[in-house]
Short mmCIF file of C-alpha atoms in Angstrom, two decimals:
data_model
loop_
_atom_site.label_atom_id
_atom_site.label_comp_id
_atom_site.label_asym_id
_atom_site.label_seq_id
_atom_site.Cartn_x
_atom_site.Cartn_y
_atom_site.Cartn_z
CA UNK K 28 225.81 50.77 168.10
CA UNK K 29 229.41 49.06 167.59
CA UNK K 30 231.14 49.14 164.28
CA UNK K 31 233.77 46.35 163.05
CA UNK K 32 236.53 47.63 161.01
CA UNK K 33 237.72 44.88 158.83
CA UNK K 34 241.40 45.19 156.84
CA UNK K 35 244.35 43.19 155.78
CA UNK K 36 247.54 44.49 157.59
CA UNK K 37 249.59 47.03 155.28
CA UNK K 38 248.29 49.39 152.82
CA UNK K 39 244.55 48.41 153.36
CA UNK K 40 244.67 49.13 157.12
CA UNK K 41 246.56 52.43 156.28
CA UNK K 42 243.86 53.63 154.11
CA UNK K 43 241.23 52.43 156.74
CA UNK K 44 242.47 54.08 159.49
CA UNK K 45 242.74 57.62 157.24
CA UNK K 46 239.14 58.15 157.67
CA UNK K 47 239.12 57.05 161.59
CA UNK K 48 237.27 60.55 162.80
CA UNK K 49 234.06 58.86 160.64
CA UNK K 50 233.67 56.06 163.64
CA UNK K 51 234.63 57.90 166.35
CA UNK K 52 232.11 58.24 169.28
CA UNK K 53 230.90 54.65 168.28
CA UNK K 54 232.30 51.24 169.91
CA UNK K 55 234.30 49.53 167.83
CA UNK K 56 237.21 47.20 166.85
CA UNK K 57 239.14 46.16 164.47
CA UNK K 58 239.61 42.98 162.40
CA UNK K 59 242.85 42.40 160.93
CA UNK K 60 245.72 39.97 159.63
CA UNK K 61 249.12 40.29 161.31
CA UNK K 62 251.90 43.27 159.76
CA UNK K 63 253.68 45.51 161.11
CA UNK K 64 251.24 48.20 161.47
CA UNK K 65 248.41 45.62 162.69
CA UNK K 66 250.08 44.58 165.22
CA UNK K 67 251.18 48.59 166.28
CA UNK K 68 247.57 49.11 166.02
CA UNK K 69 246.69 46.07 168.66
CA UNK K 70 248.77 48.02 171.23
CA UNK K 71 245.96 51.07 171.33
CA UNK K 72 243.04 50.05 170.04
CA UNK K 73 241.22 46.03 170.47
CA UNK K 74 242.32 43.77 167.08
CA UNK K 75 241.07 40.59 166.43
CA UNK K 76 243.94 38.47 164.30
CA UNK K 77 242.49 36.27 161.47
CA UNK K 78 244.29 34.53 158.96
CA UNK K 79 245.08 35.82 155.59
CA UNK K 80 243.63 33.30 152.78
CA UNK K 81 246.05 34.04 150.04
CA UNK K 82 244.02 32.86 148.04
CA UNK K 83 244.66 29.18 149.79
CA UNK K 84 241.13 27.40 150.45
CA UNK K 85 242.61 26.10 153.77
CA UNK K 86 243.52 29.45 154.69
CA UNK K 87 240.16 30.93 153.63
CA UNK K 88 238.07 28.50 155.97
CA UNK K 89 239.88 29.17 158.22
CA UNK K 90 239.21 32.70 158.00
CA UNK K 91 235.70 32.20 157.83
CA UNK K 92 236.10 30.21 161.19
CA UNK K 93 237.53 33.35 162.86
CA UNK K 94 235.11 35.74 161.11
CA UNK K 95 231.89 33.87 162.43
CA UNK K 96 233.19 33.82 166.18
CA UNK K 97 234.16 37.17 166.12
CA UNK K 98 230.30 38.26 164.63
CA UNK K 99 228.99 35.73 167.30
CA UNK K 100 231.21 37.27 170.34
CA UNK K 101 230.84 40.97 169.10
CA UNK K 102 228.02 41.42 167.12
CA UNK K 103 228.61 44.68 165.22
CA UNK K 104 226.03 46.19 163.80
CA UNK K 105 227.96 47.40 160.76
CA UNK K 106 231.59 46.38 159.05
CA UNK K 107 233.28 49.07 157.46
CA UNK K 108 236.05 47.34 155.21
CA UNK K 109 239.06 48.46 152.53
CA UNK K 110 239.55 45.07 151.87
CA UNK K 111 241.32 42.76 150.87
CA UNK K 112 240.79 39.00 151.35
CA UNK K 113 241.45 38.89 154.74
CA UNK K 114 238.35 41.07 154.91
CA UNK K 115 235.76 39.44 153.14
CA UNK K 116 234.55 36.46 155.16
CA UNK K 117 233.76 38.71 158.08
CA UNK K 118 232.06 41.17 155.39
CA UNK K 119 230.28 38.17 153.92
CA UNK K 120 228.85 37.08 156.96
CA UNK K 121 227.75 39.90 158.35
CA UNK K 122 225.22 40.34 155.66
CA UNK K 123 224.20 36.87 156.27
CA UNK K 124 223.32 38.16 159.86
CA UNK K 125 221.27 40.95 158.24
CA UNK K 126 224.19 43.24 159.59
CA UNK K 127 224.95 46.56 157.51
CA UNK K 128 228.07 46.26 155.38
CA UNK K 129 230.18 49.35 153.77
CA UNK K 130 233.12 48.52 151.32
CA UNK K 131 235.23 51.02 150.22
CA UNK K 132 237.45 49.83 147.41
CA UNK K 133 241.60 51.09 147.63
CA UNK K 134 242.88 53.75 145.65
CA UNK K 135 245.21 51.88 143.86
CA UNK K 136 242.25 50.74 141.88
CA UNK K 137 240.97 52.82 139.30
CA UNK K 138 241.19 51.38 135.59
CA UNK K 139 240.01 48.13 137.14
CA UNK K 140 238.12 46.19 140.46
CA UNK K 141 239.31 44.05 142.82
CA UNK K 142 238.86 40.68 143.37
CA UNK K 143 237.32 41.51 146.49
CA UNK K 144 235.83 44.93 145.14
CA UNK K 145 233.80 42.70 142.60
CA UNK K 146 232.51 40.32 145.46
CA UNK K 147 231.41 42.48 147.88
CA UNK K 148 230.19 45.29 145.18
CA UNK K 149 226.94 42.75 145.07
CA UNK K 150 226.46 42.54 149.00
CA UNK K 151 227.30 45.74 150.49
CA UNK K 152 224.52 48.16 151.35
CA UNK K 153 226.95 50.75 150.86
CA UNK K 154 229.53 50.85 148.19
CA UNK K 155 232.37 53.35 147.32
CA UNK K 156 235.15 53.69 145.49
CA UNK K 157 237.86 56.34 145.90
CA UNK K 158 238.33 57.93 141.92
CA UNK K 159 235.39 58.82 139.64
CA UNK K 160 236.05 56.32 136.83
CA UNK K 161 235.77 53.65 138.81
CA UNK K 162 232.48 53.61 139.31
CA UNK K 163 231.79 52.01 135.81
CA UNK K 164 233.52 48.62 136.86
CA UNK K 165 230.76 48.03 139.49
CA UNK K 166 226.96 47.94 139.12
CA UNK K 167 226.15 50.19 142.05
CA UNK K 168 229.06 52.34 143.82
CA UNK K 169 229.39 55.68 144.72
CA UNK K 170 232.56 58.14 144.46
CA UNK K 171 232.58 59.71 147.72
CA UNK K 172 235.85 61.63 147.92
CA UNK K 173 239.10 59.77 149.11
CA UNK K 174 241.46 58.83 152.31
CA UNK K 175 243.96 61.38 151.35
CA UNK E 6 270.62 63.58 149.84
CA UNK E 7 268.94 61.12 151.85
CA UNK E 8 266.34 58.72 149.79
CA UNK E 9 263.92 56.45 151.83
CA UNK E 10 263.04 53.50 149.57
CA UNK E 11 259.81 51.19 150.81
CA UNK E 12 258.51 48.35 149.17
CA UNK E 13 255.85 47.88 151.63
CA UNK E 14 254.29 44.52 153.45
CA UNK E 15 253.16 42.68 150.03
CA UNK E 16 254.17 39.00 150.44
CA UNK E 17 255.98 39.39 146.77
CA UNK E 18 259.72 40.60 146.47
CA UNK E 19 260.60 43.49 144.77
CA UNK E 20 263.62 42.64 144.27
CA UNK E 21 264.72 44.68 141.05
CA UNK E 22 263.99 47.81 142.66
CA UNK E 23 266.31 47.01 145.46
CA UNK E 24 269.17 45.72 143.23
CA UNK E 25 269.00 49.04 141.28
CA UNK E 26 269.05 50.96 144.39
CA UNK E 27 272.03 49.39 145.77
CA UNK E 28 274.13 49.75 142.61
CA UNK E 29 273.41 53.74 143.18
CA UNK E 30 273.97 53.72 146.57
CA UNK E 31 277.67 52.20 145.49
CA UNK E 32 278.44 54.10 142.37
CA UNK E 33 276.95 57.81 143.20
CA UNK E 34 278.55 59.71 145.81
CA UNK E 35 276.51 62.33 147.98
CA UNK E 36 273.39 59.47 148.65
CA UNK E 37 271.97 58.41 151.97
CA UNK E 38 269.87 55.40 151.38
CA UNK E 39 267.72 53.48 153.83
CA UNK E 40 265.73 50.49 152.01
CA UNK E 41 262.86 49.09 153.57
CA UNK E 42 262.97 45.47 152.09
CA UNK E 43 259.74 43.93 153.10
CA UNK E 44 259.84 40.12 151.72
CA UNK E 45 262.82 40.86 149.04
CA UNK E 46 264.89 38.10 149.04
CA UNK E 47 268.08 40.62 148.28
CA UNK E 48 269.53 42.36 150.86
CA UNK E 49 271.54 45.64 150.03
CA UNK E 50 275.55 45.44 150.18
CA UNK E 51 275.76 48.82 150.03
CA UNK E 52 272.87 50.92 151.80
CA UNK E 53 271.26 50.20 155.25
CA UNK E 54 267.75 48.18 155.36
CA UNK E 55 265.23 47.12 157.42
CA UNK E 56 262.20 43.79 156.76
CA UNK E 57 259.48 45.71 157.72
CA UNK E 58 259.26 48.86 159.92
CA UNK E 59 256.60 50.62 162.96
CA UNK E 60 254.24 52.78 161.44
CA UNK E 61 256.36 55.63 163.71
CA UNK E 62 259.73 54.38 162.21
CA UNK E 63 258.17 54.68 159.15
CA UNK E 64 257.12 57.94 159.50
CA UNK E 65 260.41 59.19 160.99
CA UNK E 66 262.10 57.68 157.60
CA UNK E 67 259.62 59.70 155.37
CA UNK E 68 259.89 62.94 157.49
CA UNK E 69 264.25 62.73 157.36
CA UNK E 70 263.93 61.80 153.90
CA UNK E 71 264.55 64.47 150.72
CA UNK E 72 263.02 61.86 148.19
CA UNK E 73 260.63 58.86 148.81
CA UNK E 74 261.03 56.23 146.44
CA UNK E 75 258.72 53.82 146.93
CA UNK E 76 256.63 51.01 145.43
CA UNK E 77 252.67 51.86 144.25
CA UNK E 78 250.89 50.53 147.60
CA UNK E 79 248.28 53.18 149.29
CA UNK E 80 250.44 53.13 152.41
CA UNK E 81 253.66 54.32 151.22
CA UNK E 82 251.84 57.00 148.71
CA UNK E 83 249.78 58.41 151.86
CA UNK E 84 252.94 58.78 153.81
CA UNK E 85 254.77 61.02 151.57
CA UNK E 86 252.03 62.98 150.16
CA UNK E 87 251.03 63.68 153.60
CA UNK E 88 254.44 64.97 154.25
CA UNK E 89 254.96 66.70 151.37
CA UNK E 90 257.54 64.87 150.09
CA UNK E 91 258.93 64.49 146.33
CA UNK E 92 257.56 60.91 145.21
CA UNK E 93 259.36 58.70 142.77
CA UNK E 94 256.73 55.79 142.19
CA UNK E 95 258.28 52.40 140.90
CA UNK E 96 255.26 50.45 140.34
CA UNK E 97 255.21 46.14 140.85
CA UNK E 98 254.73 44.64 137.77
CA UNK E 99 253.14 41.42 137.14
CA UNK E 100 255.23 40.64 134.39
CA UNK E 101 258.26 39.80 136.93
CA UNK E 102 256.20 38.26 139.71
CA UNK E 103 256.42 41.38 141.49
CA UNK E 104 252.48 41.47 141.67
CA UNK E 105 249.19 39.67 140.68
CA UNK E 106 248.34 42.23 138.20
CA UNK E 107 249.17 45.41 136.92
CA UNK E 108 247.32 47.78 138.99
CA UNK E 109 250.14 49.37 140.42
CA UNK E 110 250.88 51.27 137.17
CA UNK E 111 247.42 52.29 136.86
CA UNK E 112 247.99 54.36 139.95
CA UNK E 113 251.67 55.41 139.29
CA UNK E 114 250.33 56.76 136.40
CA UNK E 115 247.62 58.16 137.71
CA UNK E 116 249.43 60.09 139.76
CA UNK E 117 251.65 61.34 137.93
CA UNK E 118 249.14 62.73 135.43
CA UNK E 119 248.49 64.82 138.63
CA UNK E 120 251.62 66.20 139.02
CA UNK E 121 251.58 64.46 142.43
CA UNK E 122 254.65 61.61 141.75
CA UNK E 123 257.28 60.51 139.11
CA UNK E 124 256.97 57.23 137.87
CA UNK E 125 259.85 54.95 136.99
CA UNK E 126 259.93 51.79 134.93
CA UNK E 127 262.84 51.71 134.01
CA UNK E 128 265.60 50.93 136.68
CA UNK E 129 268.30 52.71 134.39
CA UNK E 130 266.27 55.79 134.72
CA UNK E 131 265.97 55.83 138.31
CA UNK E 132 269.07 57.43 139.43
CA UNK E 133 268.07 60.59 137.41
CA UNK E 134 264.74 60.67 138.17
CA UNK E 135 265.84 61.00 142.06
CA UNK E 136 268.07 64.07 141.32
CA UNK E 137 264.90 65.41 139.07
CA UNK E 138 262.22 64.39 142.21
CA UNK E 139 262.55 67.83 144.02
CA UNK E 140 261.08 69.47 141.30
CA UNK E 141 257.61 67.90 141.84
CA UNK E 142 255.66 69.57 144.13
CA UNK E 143 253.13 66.95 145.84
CA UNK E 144 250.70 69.09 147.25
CA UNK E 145 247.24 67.68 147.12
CA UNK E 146 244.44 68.70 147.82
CA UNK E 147 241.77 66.07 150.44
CA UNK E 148 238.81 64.75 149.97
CA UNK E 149 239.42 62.98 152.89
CA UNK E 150 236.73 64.64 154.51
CA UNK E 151 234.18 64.25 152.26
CA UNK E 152 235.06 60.23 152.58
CA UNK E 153 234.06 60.72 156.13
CA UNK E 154 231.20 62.66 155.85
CA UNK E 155 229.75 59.97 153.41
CA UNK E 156 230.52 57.42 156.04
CA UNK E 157 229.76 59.25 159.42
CA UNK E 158 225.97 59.92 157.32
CA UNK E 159 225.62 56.09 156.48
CA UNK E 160 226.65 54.69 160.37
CA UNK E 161 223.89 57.60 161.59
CA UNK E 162 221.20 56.71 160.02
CA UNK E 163 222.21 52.75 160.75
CA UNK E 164 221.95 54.20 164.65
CA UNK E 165 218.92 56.41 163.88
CA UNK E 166 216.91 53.00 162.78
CA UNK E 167 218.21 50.82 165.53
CA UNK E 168 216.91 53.40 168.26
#
């Protein structure tokens, strides 16, 4: 089974990579925009860089460009994402290729969802967020603990 | 007392926290400062600073460090709980284009409800709360493994069904 790890570069990929030990023992890689700790991470492990939308619809098809020949050269048979934006084409598609999608939503959120949260809260088979109280803001999720 | 400040990799400035960093580093005596910057668009006149930084220069910074100050991202939080560290949170705020919303209080204050990190708004406050910071004790306890438990379950039974 391989596993796609999908993150924007920064905090997103730091909280991603504190629950590594959960993927270990299974192929994977990692999908990723390009920061400082991204790019650290390419040196050890195998990173795809995509483009971070911003936001921009350019940008975004763009991404969704990247995300569709990474599914189509890898094909993962689940994405395990923190998010954000740069993370959600890839997530998006890989339900769309019956593929098995967790989304764990960032501890900085818990009086309110993401953007992204909110999106892929209706797709994932598997959705958690990281305080109790912020389950409410999603339809189905499930508080699982934390990454620290 | 050396501070580490880090506003993280957020395409935003920060620059208020940076200004009011600088003027301490050039009025107080007895303060080591290293900012890291990010995409600030003011550079320090009177404290060393780096853009961005390695994730092991960044964890060299946090571990030399006596207080972290840093700005309400996951990243910088996880570093300097995980070390222990006393944790002055100065959250972005939307209402100076520091962020798209205000989440970053939500956290800050969070947080500090915990007893885990003291949160500044206010930059004249800052320079106190750094002399105050060693009196928090940010020792938390994980649920980290629980978080991988949960996960490690799901990816099982996605390899029990594929077998």
């Amino acid at each position: 089974m391989k596993v796609c790890l999908a993150a924007s570069g920064g905090g997103h990929l730091t909280e991603l990579l504190q629950i590594k030990a959960a993927w270990k023992g299974y192929e994977h890689f990692y999908v990723s925009d390009r920061r400082t700790n991204s790019i650290a991470l390419s040196k050890k492990q195998k990173v795809y860089f995509v483009v971070c939308p911003r936001r921009n619809p350019l940008k975004l098809m763009a991404n969704t460009f990247q995300a569709f020949y990474i599914l189509a050269k890898e094909r993962p048979d689940v994405v395990i994402s923190t998010g954000a934006d740069t993370a959600v084409p890839i997530c998006l598609l890989a339900k769309l290729f019956f593929r098995k999608v967790i989304f764990i939503e960032s501890f900085c959120r818990i009086t309110d969802a993401s953007l992204s949260g909110k999106i892929m809260s209706r797709f994932a088979d598997l959705m958690l967020v990281q305080w109790p109280e912020n389950k409410s803001f999603f339809a189905k999720a499930e508080y699982a603990g934390s990454v620290f | 007392m050396k501070v580490f400040v880090a506003v993280g990799t957020h395409e935003k400035p920060f620059n208020r926290l940076i200004k009011a960093v600088d003027e301490i580093a050039e009025k107080q005596n007895g303060f080591e400062i290293f900012v890291q910057i990010g995409n600030s668009t003011y550079a320090p006149k009177h404290c060393k600073f780096k853009k961005f930084l390695s994730p092991e220069q960044y964890e060299n910074e946090i571990k030399k460090a006596d207080v972290v100050v840093s700005h309400s991202g996951a990243g910088s939080i996880i570093s300097a709980l995980a070390n222990k560290k006393p944790l002055i949170i100065v959250p972005r705020l939307k209402k100076y284009d520091e962020h798209t919303d205000d989440h970053q209080l939500d956290i800050a204050n969070a947080l500090e409800r915990m007893g885990k990190a003291i949160v500044v708004c206010d930059m004249g406050c800052l320079c106190e709360a750094i002399l105050e910071a060693k009196k928090v004790r940010p020792d938390m306890k994980s649920s980290k493994q629980k978080l991988i438990a949960r996960v490690k379950k799901f990816l099982a039974e996605c390899n029990g069904k594929k077998k």
